[in-house]
């Protein structure tokens, strides 16, 4: 057996178990042994039965003298046993495990580990861990017992058994790859010891040292993989090198109806510098909602146009593509730059030769000639699959020739995520909002305030001639969750007609046709409707300056980053704006999240907190889009992340000092094994 062996090579693990293990991201022996416990049960306290006290966590050994099934008046089965040692007898109770009567017959020598409690007014052990006594240390009793993340059909006990079986067979494969000097400097245990320590620790300190070392391995290899991606990217030749004429750029910037913020200025300088290079740009432009990312990307597209080249803008939704098309048309109209909108239904706007293509993933599949495209701008990149992004880049470029790529995101990237995942990308950040924007007042409300809130909204719309969004997380009534838990947009639309009879309501959701969506947005934008009831389809792409009130129903269903982006749909003018957040949850974690929204207007602060509370898979919604989650390390391990970054940099600069890692890098075997 090897670390690379599939899980089906483990005794008594067939195809069914292998499929269950895949849900835990365990595909081979290595994955099993790096499936690290998240806590431990301390069953080191081994006692005789006569010395047991209530509420103790203990391990006891003895012989089963009696075991039987008994039935409760509710029809449930209880397994009641008596276990005796030299000092006394204790009752043991399990629930709904009838098989134990056969598998643990009378006379079986057994170890039990668990909490001492009461049953029928007698001291007893309730649902303890157990194992049949044998030579050698116990796996489930008499030690610190690891508790793992589980899935249906795969318990911690099952995992402990398989890990105890497999580890001795492959432990010598965990060869050390870090130099002794570094191990000493960072007080790291050996790789082999780390694996053993997390699964079979003598004490909690040993377990933590093992976890730290394995966490470092994970972070280091993510950094090195990032380095390899960057190295591969830089081997490409740029499709078209762009000469930057600053006078022409200034003429475009001066034509804008506003002044760039200082961070927009900085981002423009960084991007233009990249465009001049012989290697293709690979840069992320991150900025809060409404920070002006589109304008910055438009300046890059103008530089491409000035050199006689095309640009391509890819957006995740047709609504956002339409928004970009209209914005770019407006910005470029004085310069006779031709913009074409491409959707799944074909080329919708723009005729003849094109300077800038705007579209969704339809850009990949439509017969659009992109041979002269020097720049690709991808908006909300985490909403696209890895293949969609790479297909577009391949379509624009050729073998070993790539376009300049600028990806934009309104979901701020926390520093720890940027350090770990984005080492291969340059990063430009827009931290300021354009002048004139006012802070959005945010309130967290209980359902009891709903009627009064909507009455206030109706009066505000009629008095100040403003508009409002109402966001609901589901389209239709869920079979799992009742309407008292989550408001559905279609039902809320009907409810609001009764609550606000004096205003006009519109409805938009993801299941509507593109034509119906476009009509609903145009009607709202033109003032035909006062309130737009919607699902989170408005999270990106809808820019209605007159919308000054945002209502979010079922706010507990959203993460902070998404709530912040939804809030960003209002406050896009000089009018005072409000965000009303409704939640029925009394969960401390959810209330912490929602309260943070009322205190901060910074997407960067909220993204950091969201990462801490929920992790990147939830923050970005991107596990299925090529985004890795941390399996062992924690996002709170900021010092460890910095150390991994430092070591990765040292390896790339001085590979001779890290011969084993350098060999792995050369062979692109970026895995700790």
PDB file of N, CA and C in Angstrom, residues 199-287:
ATOM      1  N   UNK A 199      -3.199  12.027  15.046  1.00  0.00           N
ATOM      2  CA  UNK A 199      -4.111  10.879  15.156  1.00  0.00           C
ATOM      3  C   UNK A 199      -3.909  10.069  16.430  1.00  0.00           C
ATOM      4  N   UNK A 200      -2.687  10.060  16.957  1.00  0.00           N
ATOM      5  CA  UNK A 200      -2.378   9.242  18.141  1.00  0.00           C
ATOM      6  C   UNK A 200      -1.581  10.068  19.158  1.00  0.00           C
ATOM      7  N   UNK A 201      -2.118  11.200  19.611  1.00  0.00           N
ATOM      8  CA  UNK A 201      -1.329  12.065  20.504  1.00  0.00           C
ATOM      9  C   UNK A 201      -1.250  11.528  21.930  1.00  0.00           C
ATOM     10  N   UNK A 202      -0.096  11.787  22.547  1.00  0.00           N
ATOM     11  CA  UNK A 202       0.042  11.439  23.964  1.00  0.00           C
ATOM     12  C   UNK A 202      -0.602  12.514  24.831  1.00  0.00           C
ATOM     13  N   UNK A 203      -0.594  13.747  24.337  1.00  0.00           N
ATOM     14  CA  UNK A 203      -1.209  14.863  25.051  1.00  0.00           C
ATOM     15  C   UNK A 203      -1.640  15.921  24.037  1.00  0.00           C
ATOM     16  N   UNK A 204      -2.364  16.924  24.488  1.00  0.00           N
ATOM     17  CA  UNK A 204      -2.906  17.941  23.577  1.00  0.00           C
ATOM     18  C   UNK A 204      -1.815  18.821  22.982  1.00  0.00           C
ATOM     19  N   UNK A 205      -0.747  19.041  23.735  1.00  0.00           N
ATOM     20  CA  UNK A 205       0.368  19.837  23.212  1.00  0.00           C
ATOM     21  C   UNK A 205       0.996  19.143  22.001  1.00  0.00           C
ATOM     22  N   UNK A 206       1.154  17.837  22.094  1.00  0.00           N
ATOM     23  CA  UNK A 206       1.707  17.069  20.980  1.00  0.00           C
ATOM     24  C   UNK A 206       0.765  17.129  19.774  1.00  0.00           C
ATOM     25  N   UNK A 207      -0.526  17.028  20.036  1.00  0.00           N
ATOM     26  CA  UNK A 207      -1.510  17.096  18.946  1.00  0.00           C
ATOM     27  C   UNK A 207      -1.454  18.449  18.244  1.00  0.00           C
ATOM     28  N   UNK A 208      -1.311  19.514  19.025  1.00  0.00           N
ATOM     29  CA  UNK A 208      -1.264  20.857  18.433  1.00  0.00           C
ATOM     30  C   UNK A 208       0.002  21.062  17.614  1.00  0.00           C
ATOM     31  N   UNK A 209       1.127  20.551  18.097  1.00  0.00           N
ATOM     32  CA  UNK A 209       2.372  20.665  17.320  1.00  0.00           C
ATOM     33  C   UNK A 209       2.244  19.934  15.979  1.00  0.00           C
ATOM     34  N   UNK A 210       1.570  18.801  15.995  1.00  0.00           N
ATOM     35  CA  UNK A 210       1.338  18.074  14.749  1.00  0.00           C
ATOM     36  C   UNK A 210       0.450  18.859  13.801  1.00  0.00           C
ATOM     37  N   UNK A 211      -0.622  19.445  14.355  1.00  0.00           N
ATOM     38  CA  UNK A 211      -1.536  20.235  13.512  1.00  0.00           C
ATOM     39  C   UNK A 211      -0.832  21.431  12.900  1.00  0.00           C
ATOM     40  N   UNK A 212       0.002  22.110  13.692  1.00  0.00           N
ATOM     41  CA  UNK A 212       0.726  23.285  13.185  1.00  0.00           C
ATOM     42  C   UNK A 212       1.632  22.896  12.025  1.00  0.00           C
ATOM     43  N   UNK A 213       2.349  21.787  12.178  1.00  0.00           N
ATOM     44  CA  UNK A 213       3.256  21.370  11.099  1.00  0.00           C
ATOM     45  C   UNK A 213       2.479  21.015   9.828  1.00  0.00           C
ATOM     46  N   UNK A 214       1.394  20.279   9.957  1.00  0.00           N
ATOM     47  CA  UNK A 214       0.601  19.902   8.782  1.00  0.00           C
ATOM     48  C   UNK A 214      -0.078  21.125   8.160  1.00  0.00           C
ATOM     49  N   UNK A 215      -0.464  22.080   9.001  1.00  0.00           N
ATOM     50  CA  UNK A 215      -1.038  23.331   8.491  1.00  0.00           C
ATOM     51  C   UNK A 215      -0.006  24.088   7.669  1.00  0.00           C
ATOM     52  N   UNK A 216       1.218  24.133   8.184  1.00  0.00           N
ATOM     53  CA  UNK A 216       2.296  24.810   7.455  1.00  0.00           C
ATOM     54  C   UNK A 216       2.526  24.136   6.107  1.00  0.00           C
ATOM     55  N   UNK A 217       2.571  22.800   6.103  1.00  0.00           N
ATOM     56  CA  UNK A 217       2.741  22.076   4.835  1.00  0.00           C
ATOM     57  C   UNK A 217       1.685  22.505   3.821  1.00  0.00           C
ATOM     58  N   UNK A 218       0.433  22.529   4.281  1.00  0.00           N
ATOM     59  CA  UNK A 218      -0.676  22.876   3.379  1.00  0.00           C
ATOM     60  C   UNK A 218      -0.506  24.285   2.816  1.00  0.00           C
ATOM     61  N   UNK A 219      -0.199  25.226   3.689  1.00  0.00           N
ATOM     62  CA  UNK A 219      -0.041  26.622   3.260  1.00  0.00           C
ATOM     63  C   UNK A 219       1.166  26.789   2.341  1.00  0.00           C
ATOM     64  N   UNK A 220       2.261  26.111   2.670  1.00  0.00           N
ATOM     65  CA  UNK A 220       3.472  26.215   1.854  1.00  0.00           C
ATOM     66  C   UNK A 220       3.223  25.702   0.436  1.00  0.00           C
ATOM     67  N   UNK A 221       2.552  24.564   0.325  1.00  0.00           N
ATOM     68  CA  UNK A 221       2.342  23.990  -1.007  1.00  0.00           C
ATOM     69  C   UNK A 221       1.323  24.779  -1.822  1.00  0.00           C
ATOM     70  N   UNK A 222       0.404  25.434  -1.148  1.00  0.00           N
ATOM     71  CA  UNK A 222      -0.491  26.348  -1.870  1.00  0.00           C
ATOM     72  C   UNK A 222       0.306  27.520  -2.434  1.00  0.00           C
ATOM     73  N   UNK A 223       1.242  28.034  -1.629  1.00  0.00           N
ATOM     74  CA  UNK A 223       2.090  29.137  -2.088  1.00  0.00           C
ATOM     75  C   UNK A 223       2.954  28.702  -3.270  1.00  0.00           C
ATOM     76  N   UNK A 224       3.534  27.522  -3.176  1.00  0.00           N
ATOM     77  CA  UNK A 224       4.403  27.040  -4.249  1.00  0.00           C
ATOM     78  C   UNK A 224       3.609  26.750  -5.526  1.00  0.00           C
ATOM     79  N   UNK A 225       2.387  26.244  -5.366  1.00  0.00           N
ATOM     80  CA  UNK A 225       1.533  26.022  -6.540  1.00  0.00           C
ATOM     81  C   UNK A 225       1.218  27.350  -7.212  1.00  0.00           C
ATOM     82  N   UNK A 226       1.017  28.369  -6.392  1.00  0.00           N
ATOM     83  CA  UNK A 226       0.770  29.715  -6.917  1.00  0.00           C
ATOM     84  C   UNK A 226       1.993  30.220  -7.687  1.00  0.00           C
ATOM     85  N   UNK A 227       3.175  29.945  -7.138  1.00  0.00           N
ATOM     86  CA  UNK A 227       4.421  30.333  -7.813  1.00  0.00           C
ATOM     87  C   UNK A 227       4.536  29.636  -9.169  1.00  0.00           C
ATOM     88  N   UNK A 228       4.202  28.341  -9.211  1.00  0.00           N
ATOM     89  CA  UNK A 228       4.271  27.602 -10.473  1.00  0.00           C
ATOM     90  C   UNK A 228       3.317  28.172 -11.514  1.00  0.00           C
ATOM     91  N   UNK A 229       2.107  28.543 -11.067  1.00  0.00           N
ATOM     92  CA  UNK A 229       1.142  29.137 -12.006  1.00  0.00           C
ATOM     93  C   UNK A 229       1.686  30.434 -12.584  1.00  0.00           C
ATOM     94  N   UNK A 230       2.315  31.224 -11.701  1.00  0.00           N
ATOM     95  CA  UNK A 230       2.881  32.493 -12.167  1.00  0.00           C
ATOM     96  C   UNK A 230       4.013  32.248 -13.156  1.00  0.00           C
ATOM     97  N   UNK A 231       4.859  31.269 -12.841  1.00  0.00           N
ATOM     98  CA  UNK A 231       5.986  30.941 -13.723  1.00  0.00           C
ATOM     99  C   UNK A 231       5.482  30.500 -15.099  1.00  0.00           C
ATOM    100  N   UNK A 232       4.444  29.668 -15.113  1.00  0.00           N
ATOM    101  CA  UNK A 232       3.873  29.195 -16.377  1.00  0.00           C
ATOM    102  C   UNK A 232       3.275  30.352 -17.166  1.00  0.00           C
ATOM    103  N   UNK A 233       2.586  31.239 -16.462  1.00  0.00           N
ATOM    104  CA  UNK A 233       1.950  32.382 -17.133  1.00  0.00           C
ATOM    105  C   UNK A 233       2.997  33.288 -17.775  1.00  0.00           C
ATOM    106  N   UNK A 234       4.089  33.515 -17.048  1.00  0.00           N
ATOM    107  CA  UNK A 234       5.126  34.421 -17.555  1.00  0.00           C
ATOM    108  C   UNK A 234       5.893  33.832 -18.735  1.00  0.00           C
ATOM    109  N   UNK A 235       5.781  32.517 -18.937  1.00  0.00           N
ATOM    110  CA  UNK A 235       6.411  31.911 -20.112  1.00  0.00           C
ATOM    111  C   UNK A 235       5.665  32.274 -21.393  1.00  0.00           C
ATOM    112  N   UNK A 236       4.398  32.665 -21.241  1.00  0.00           N
ATOM    113  CA  UNK A 236       3.605  33.033 -22.413  1.00  0.00           C
ATOM    114  C   UNK A 236       4.087  34.349 -23.000  1.00  0.00           C
ATOM    115  N   UNK A 237       3.943  34.479 -24.284  1.00  0.00           N
ATOM    116  CA  UNK A 237       4.185  35.768 -24.923  1.00  0.00           C
ATOM    117  C   UNK A 237       2.871  36.528 -24.936  1.00  0.00           C
ATOM    118  N   UNK A 238       2.950  37.831 -24.870  1.00  0.00           N
ATOM    119  CA  UNK A 238       1.740  38.637 -24.911  1.00  0.00           C
ATOM    120  C   UNK A 238       1.195  38.657 -26.340  1.00  0.00           C
ATOM    121  N   UNK A 239      -0.131  38.604 -26.467  1.00  0.00           N
ATOM    122  CA  UNK A 239      -0.750  38.626 -27.799  1.00  0.00           C
ATOM    123  C   UNK A 239      -0.352  39.890 -28.557  1.00  0.00           C
ATOM    124  N   UNK A 240      -0.559  41.012 -27.887  1.00  0.00           N
ATOM    125  CA  UNK A 240      -0.230  42.302 -28.500  1.00  0.00           C
ATOM    126  C   UNK A 240       0.325  43.221 -27.416  1.00  0.00           C
ATOM    127  N   UNK A 241       1.513  43.709 -27.619  1.00  0.00           N
ATOM    128  CA  UNK A 241       2.106  44.647 -26.669  1.00  0.00           C
ATOM    129  C   UNK A 241       1.483  46.017 -26.918  1.00  0.00           C
ATOM    130  N   UNK A 242       1.069  46.671 -25.855  1.00  0.00           N
ATOM    131  CA  UNK A 242       0.337  47.933 -25.990  1.00  0.00           C
ATOM    132  C   UNK A 242       1.233  49.100 -25.612  1.00  0.00           C
ATOM    133  N   UNK A 243       1.450  49.979 -26.566  1.00  0.00           N
ATOM    134  CA  UNK A 243       2.204  51.210 -26.296  1.00  0.00           C
ATOM    135  C   UNK A 243       1.236  52.228 -25.698  1.00  0.00           C
ATOM    136  N   UNK A 244       1.599  52.790 -24.568  1.00  0.00           N
ATOM    137  CA  UNK A 244       0.701  53.718 -23.876  1.00  0.00           C
ATOM    138  C   UNK A 244       1.059  55.153 -24.241  1.00  0.00           C
ATOM    139  N   UNK A 245       0.121  55.837 -24.881  1.00  0.00           N
ATOM    140  CA  UNK A 245       0.268  57.264 -25.197  1.00  0.00           C
ATOM    141  C   UNK A 245      -0.456  58.037 -24.102  1.00  0.00           C
ATOM    142  N   UNK A 246       0.322  58.618 -23.176  1.00  0.00           N
ATOM    143  CA  UNK A 246      -0.278  59.248 -22.004  1.00  0.00           C
ATOM    144  C   UNK A 246      -1.199  60.401 -22.373  1.00  0.00           C
ATOM    145  N   UNK A 247      -0.872  61.123 -23.462  1.00  0.00           N
ATOM    146  CA  UNK A 247      -1.737  62.238 -23.873  1.00  0.00           C
ATOM    147  C   UNK A 247      -3.121  61.731 -24.276  1.00  0.00           C
ATOM    148  N   UNK A 248      -3.137  60.623 -25.022  1.00  0.00           N
ATOM    149  CA  UNK A 248      -4.428  60.056 -25.428  1.00  0.00           C
ATOM    150  C   UNK A 248      -5.205  59.547 -24.210  1.00  0.00           C
ATOM    151  N   UNK A 249      -4.486  58.899 -23.294  1.00  0.00           N
ATOM    152  CA  UNK A 249      -5.136  58.407 -22.071  1.00  0.00           C
ATOM    153  C   UNK A 249      -5.724  59.580 -21.289  1.00  0.00           C
ATOM    154  N   UNK A 250      -4.942  60.656 -21.162  1.00  0.00           N
ATOM    155  CA  UNK A 250      -5.420  61.834 -20.427  1.00  0.00           C
ATOM    156  C   UNK A 250      -6.647  62.442 -21.085  1.00  0.00           C
ATOM    157  N   UNK A 251      -6.673  62.420 -22.428  1.00  0.00           N
ATOM    158  CA  UNK A 251      -7.834  62.998 -23.127  1.00  0.00           C
ATOM    159  C   UNK A 251      -9.096  62.209 -22.795  1.00  0.00           C
ATOM    160  N   UNK A 252      -8.955  60.893 -22.672  1.00  0.00           N
ATOM    161  CA  UNK A 252     -10.117  60.081 -22.306  1.00  0.00           C
ATOM    162  C   UNK A 252     -10.515  60.334 -20.854  1.00  0.00           C
ATOM    163  N   UNK A 253      -9.525  60.365 -19.954  1.00  0.00           N
ATOM    164  CA  UNK A 253      -9.825  60.596 -18.533  1.00  0.00           C
ATOM    165  C   UNK A 253     -10.483  61.959 -18.338  1.00  0.00           C
ATOM    166  N   UNK A 254     -10.000  62.971 -19.073  1.00  0.00           N
ATOM    167  CA  UNK A 254     -10.571  64.318 -18.950  1.00  0.00           C
ATOM    168  C   UNK A 254     -11.988  64.403 -19.497  1.00  0.00           C
ATOM    169  N   UNK A 255     -12.368  63.441 -20.348  1.00  0.00           N
ATOM    170  CA  UNK A 255     -13.728  63.451 -20.906  1.00  0.00           C
ATOM    171  C   UNK A 255     -14.750  62.867 -19.936  1.00  0.00           C
ATOM    172  N   UNK A 256     -14.263  62.226 -18.872  1.00  0.00           N
ATOM    173  CA  UNK A 256     -15.175  61.594 -17.921  1.00  0.00           C
ATOM    174  C   UNK A 256     -15.940  62.651 -17.129  1.00  0.00           C
ATOM    175  N   UNK A 257     -17.188  62.374 -16.772  1.00  0.00           N
ATOM    176  CA  UNK A 257     -18.005  63.359 -16.042  1.00  0.00           C
ATOM    177  C   UNK A 257     -17.692  63.419 -14.546  1.00  0.00           C
ATOM    178  N   UNK A 258     -16.558  62.876 -14.147  1.00  0.00           N
ATOM    179  CA  UNK A 258     -16.163  62.889 -12.739  1.00  0.00           C
ATOM    180  C   UNK A 258     -14.649  62.787 -12.661  1.00  0.00           C
ATOM    181  N   UNK A 259     -14.118  63.055 -11.475  1.00  0.00           N
ATOM    182  CA  UNK A 259     -12.672  62.961 -11.254  1.00  0.00           C
ATOM    183  C   UNK A 259     -12.347  61.605 -10.637  1.00  0.00           C
ATOM    184  N   UNK A 260     -11.294  60.976 -11.113  1.00  0.00           N
ATOM    185  CA  UNK A 260     -10.890  59.686 -10.555  1.00  0.00           C
ATOM    186  C   UNK A 260     -10.433  59.841  -9.106  1.00  0.00           C
ATOM    187  N   UNK A 261     -10.713  58.841  -8.289  1.00  0.00           N
ATOM    188  CA  UNK A 261     -10.191  58.838  -6.923  1.00  0.00           C
ATOM    189  C   UNK A 261      -8.700  58.500  -6.976  1.00  0.00           C
ATOM    190  N   UNK A 262      -8.012  58.719  -5.861  1.00  0.00           N
ATOM    191  CA  UNK A 262      -6.569  58.449  -5.854  1.00  0.00           C
ATOM    192  C   UNK A 262      -6.285  56.958  -6.063  1.00  0.00           C
ATOM    193  N   UNK A 263      -7.149  56.074  -5.524  1.00  0.00           N
ATOM    194  CA  UNK A 263      -6.907  54.639  -5.718  1.00  0.00           C
ATOM    195  C   UNK A 263      -7.219  54.225  -7.154  1.00  0.00           C
ATOM    196  N   UNK A 264      -8.173  54.895  -7.806  1.00  0.00           N
ATOM    197  CA  UNK A 264      -8.408  54.638  -9.231  1.00  0.00           C
ATOM    198  C   UNK A 264      -7.192  55.058 -10.048  1.00  0.00           C
ATOM    199  N   UNK A 265      -6.635  56.218  -9.699  1.00  0.00           N
ATOM    200  CA  UNK A 265      -5.414  56.697 -10.367  1.00  0.00           C
ATOM    201  C   UNK A 265      -4.288  55.669 -10.245  1.00  0.00           C
ATOM    202  N   UNK A 266      -4.095  55.167  -9.020  1.00  0.00           N
ATOM    203  CA  UNK A 266      -3.020  54.188  -8.782  1.00  0.00           C
ATOM    204  C   UNK A 266      -3.256  52.914  -9.578  1.00  0.00           C
ATOM    205  N   UNK A 267      -4.496  52.439  -9.575  1.00  0.00           N
ATOM    206  CA  UNK A 267      -4.824  51.213 -10.306  1.00  0.00           C
ATOM    207  C   UNK A 267      -4.589  51.390 -11.800  1.00  0.00           C
ATOM    208  N   UNK A 268      -4.962  52.550 -12.337  1.00  0.00           N
ATOM    209  CA  UNK A 268      -4.755  52.827 -13.769  1.00  0.00           C
ATOM    210  C   UNK A 268      -3.269  52.784 -14.103  1.00  0.00           C
ATOM    211  N   UNK A 269      -2.444  53.402 -13.252  1.00  0.00           N
ATOM    212  CA  UNK A 269      -0.990  53.407 -13.497  1.00  0.00           C
ATOM    213  C   UNK A 269      -0.436  51.985 -13.499  1.00  0.00           C
ATOM    214  N   UNK A 270      -0.872  51.169 -12.523  1.00  0.00           N
ATOM    215  CA  UNK A 270      -0.389  49.784 -12.436  1.00  0.00           C
ATOM    216  C   UNK A 270      -0.794  48.979 -13.669  1.00  0.00           C
ATOM    217  N   UNK A 271      -2.019  49.158 -14.106  1.00  0.00           N
ATOM    218  CA  UNK A 271      -2.528  48.401 -15.258  1.00  0.00           C
ATOM    219  C   UNK A 271      -1.829  48.827 -16.545  1.00  0.00           C
ATOM    220  N   UNK A 272      -1.674  50.126 -16.750  1.00  0.00           N
ATOM    221  CA  UNK A 272      -1.012  50.610 -17.969  1.00  0.00           C
ATOM    222  C   UNK A 272       0.440  50.140 -18.025  1.00  0.00           C
ATOM    223  N   UNK A 273       1.083  50.073 -16.865  1.00  0.00           N
ATOM    224  CA  UNK A 273       2.463  49.577 -16.814  1.00  0.00           C
ATOM    225  C   UNK A 273       2.504  48.110 -17.248  1.00  0.00           C
ATOM    226  N   UNK A 274       1.516  47.328 -16.791  1.00  0.00           N
ATOM    227  CA  UNK A 274       1.429  45.919 -17.199  1.00  0.00           C
ATOM    228  C   UNK A 274       1.222  45.786 -18.702  1.00  0.00           C
ATOM    229  N   UNK A 275       0.372  46.637 -19.259  1.00  0.00           N
ATOM    230  CA  UNK A 275       0.028  46.541 -20.683  1.00  0.00           C
ATOM    231  C   UNK A 275       1.237  46.786 -21.581  1.00  0.00           C
ATOM    232  N   UNK A 276       2.198  47.524 -21.066  1.00  0.00           N
ATOM    233  CA  UNK A 276       3.399  47.828 -21.863  1.00  0.00           C
ATOM    234  C   UNK A 276       4.382  46.660 -21.881  1.00  0.00           C
ATOM    235  N   UNK A 277       4.191  45.698 -20.968  1.00  0.00           N
ATOM    236  CA  UNK A 277       5.173  44.629 -20.791  1.00  0.00           C
ATOM    237  C   UNK A 277       5.140  43.572 -21.876  1.00  0.00           C
ATOM    238  N   UNK A 278       6.233  42.799 -21.934  1.00  0.00           N
ATOM    239  CA  UNK A 278       6.343  41.712 -22.914  1.00  0.00           C
ATOM    240  C   UNK A 278       5.592  40.469 -22.441  1.00  0.00           C
ATOM    241  N   UNK A 279       5.358  40.369 -21.119  1.00  0.00           N
ATOM    242  CA  UNK A 279       4.566  39.262 -20.583  1.00  0.00           C
ATOM    243  C   UNK A 279       3.128  39.736 -20.387  1.00  0.00           C
ATOM    244  N   UNK A 280       2.164  38.848 -20.582  1.00  0.00           N
ATOM    245  CA  UNK A 280       0.769  39.276 -20.455  1.00  0.00           C
ATOM    246  C   UNK A 280       0.405  39.643 -19.019  1.00  0.00           C
ATOM    247  N   UNK A 281      -0.417  40.673 -18.879  1.00  0.00           N
ATOM    248  CA  UNK A 281      -0.914  41.071 -17.563  1.00  0.00           C
ATOM    249  C   UNK A 281      -1.808  39.967 -17.003  1.00  0.00           C
ATOM    250  N   UNK A 282      -1.720  39.763 -15.695  1.00  0.00           N
ATOM    251  CA  UNK A 282      -2.627  38.851 -14.994  1.00  0.00           C
ATOM    252  C   UNK A 282      -2.929  39.503 -13.653  1.00  0.00           C
ATOM    253  N   UNK A 283      -3.906  40.393 -13.636  1.00  0.00           N
ATOM    254  CA  UNK A 283      -4.131  41.272 -12.489  1.00  0.00           C
ATOM    255  C   UNK A 283      -5.590  41.209 -12.037  1.00  0.00           C
ATOM    256  N   UNK A 284      -5.767  41.294 -10.722  1.00  0.00           N
ATOM    257  CA  UNK A 284      -7.111  41.405 -10.147  1.00  0.00           C
ATOM    258  C   UNK A 284      -7.329  42.855  -9.728  1.00  0.00           C
ATOM    259  N   UNK A 285      -8.482  43.376 -10.074  1.00  0.00           N
ATOM    260  CA  UNK A 285      -8.900  44.705  -9.629  1.00  0.00           C
ATOM    261  C   UNK A 285     -10.050  44.491  -8.653  1.00  0.00           C
ATOM    262  N   UNK A 286      -9.768  44.726  -7.378  1.00  0.00           N
ATOM    263  CA  UNK A 286     -10.812  44.533  -6.371  1.00  0.00           C
ATOM    264  C   UNK A 286     -11.257  45.890  -5.856  1.00  0.00           C
ATOM    265  N   UNK A 287     -12.530  46.002  -5.601  1.00  0.00           N
ATOM    266  CA  UNK A 287     -13.042  47.265  -5.090  1.00  0.00           C
ATOM    267  C   UNK A 287     -14.443  47.086  -4.573  1.00  0.00           C
TER     268      UNK A 287
END
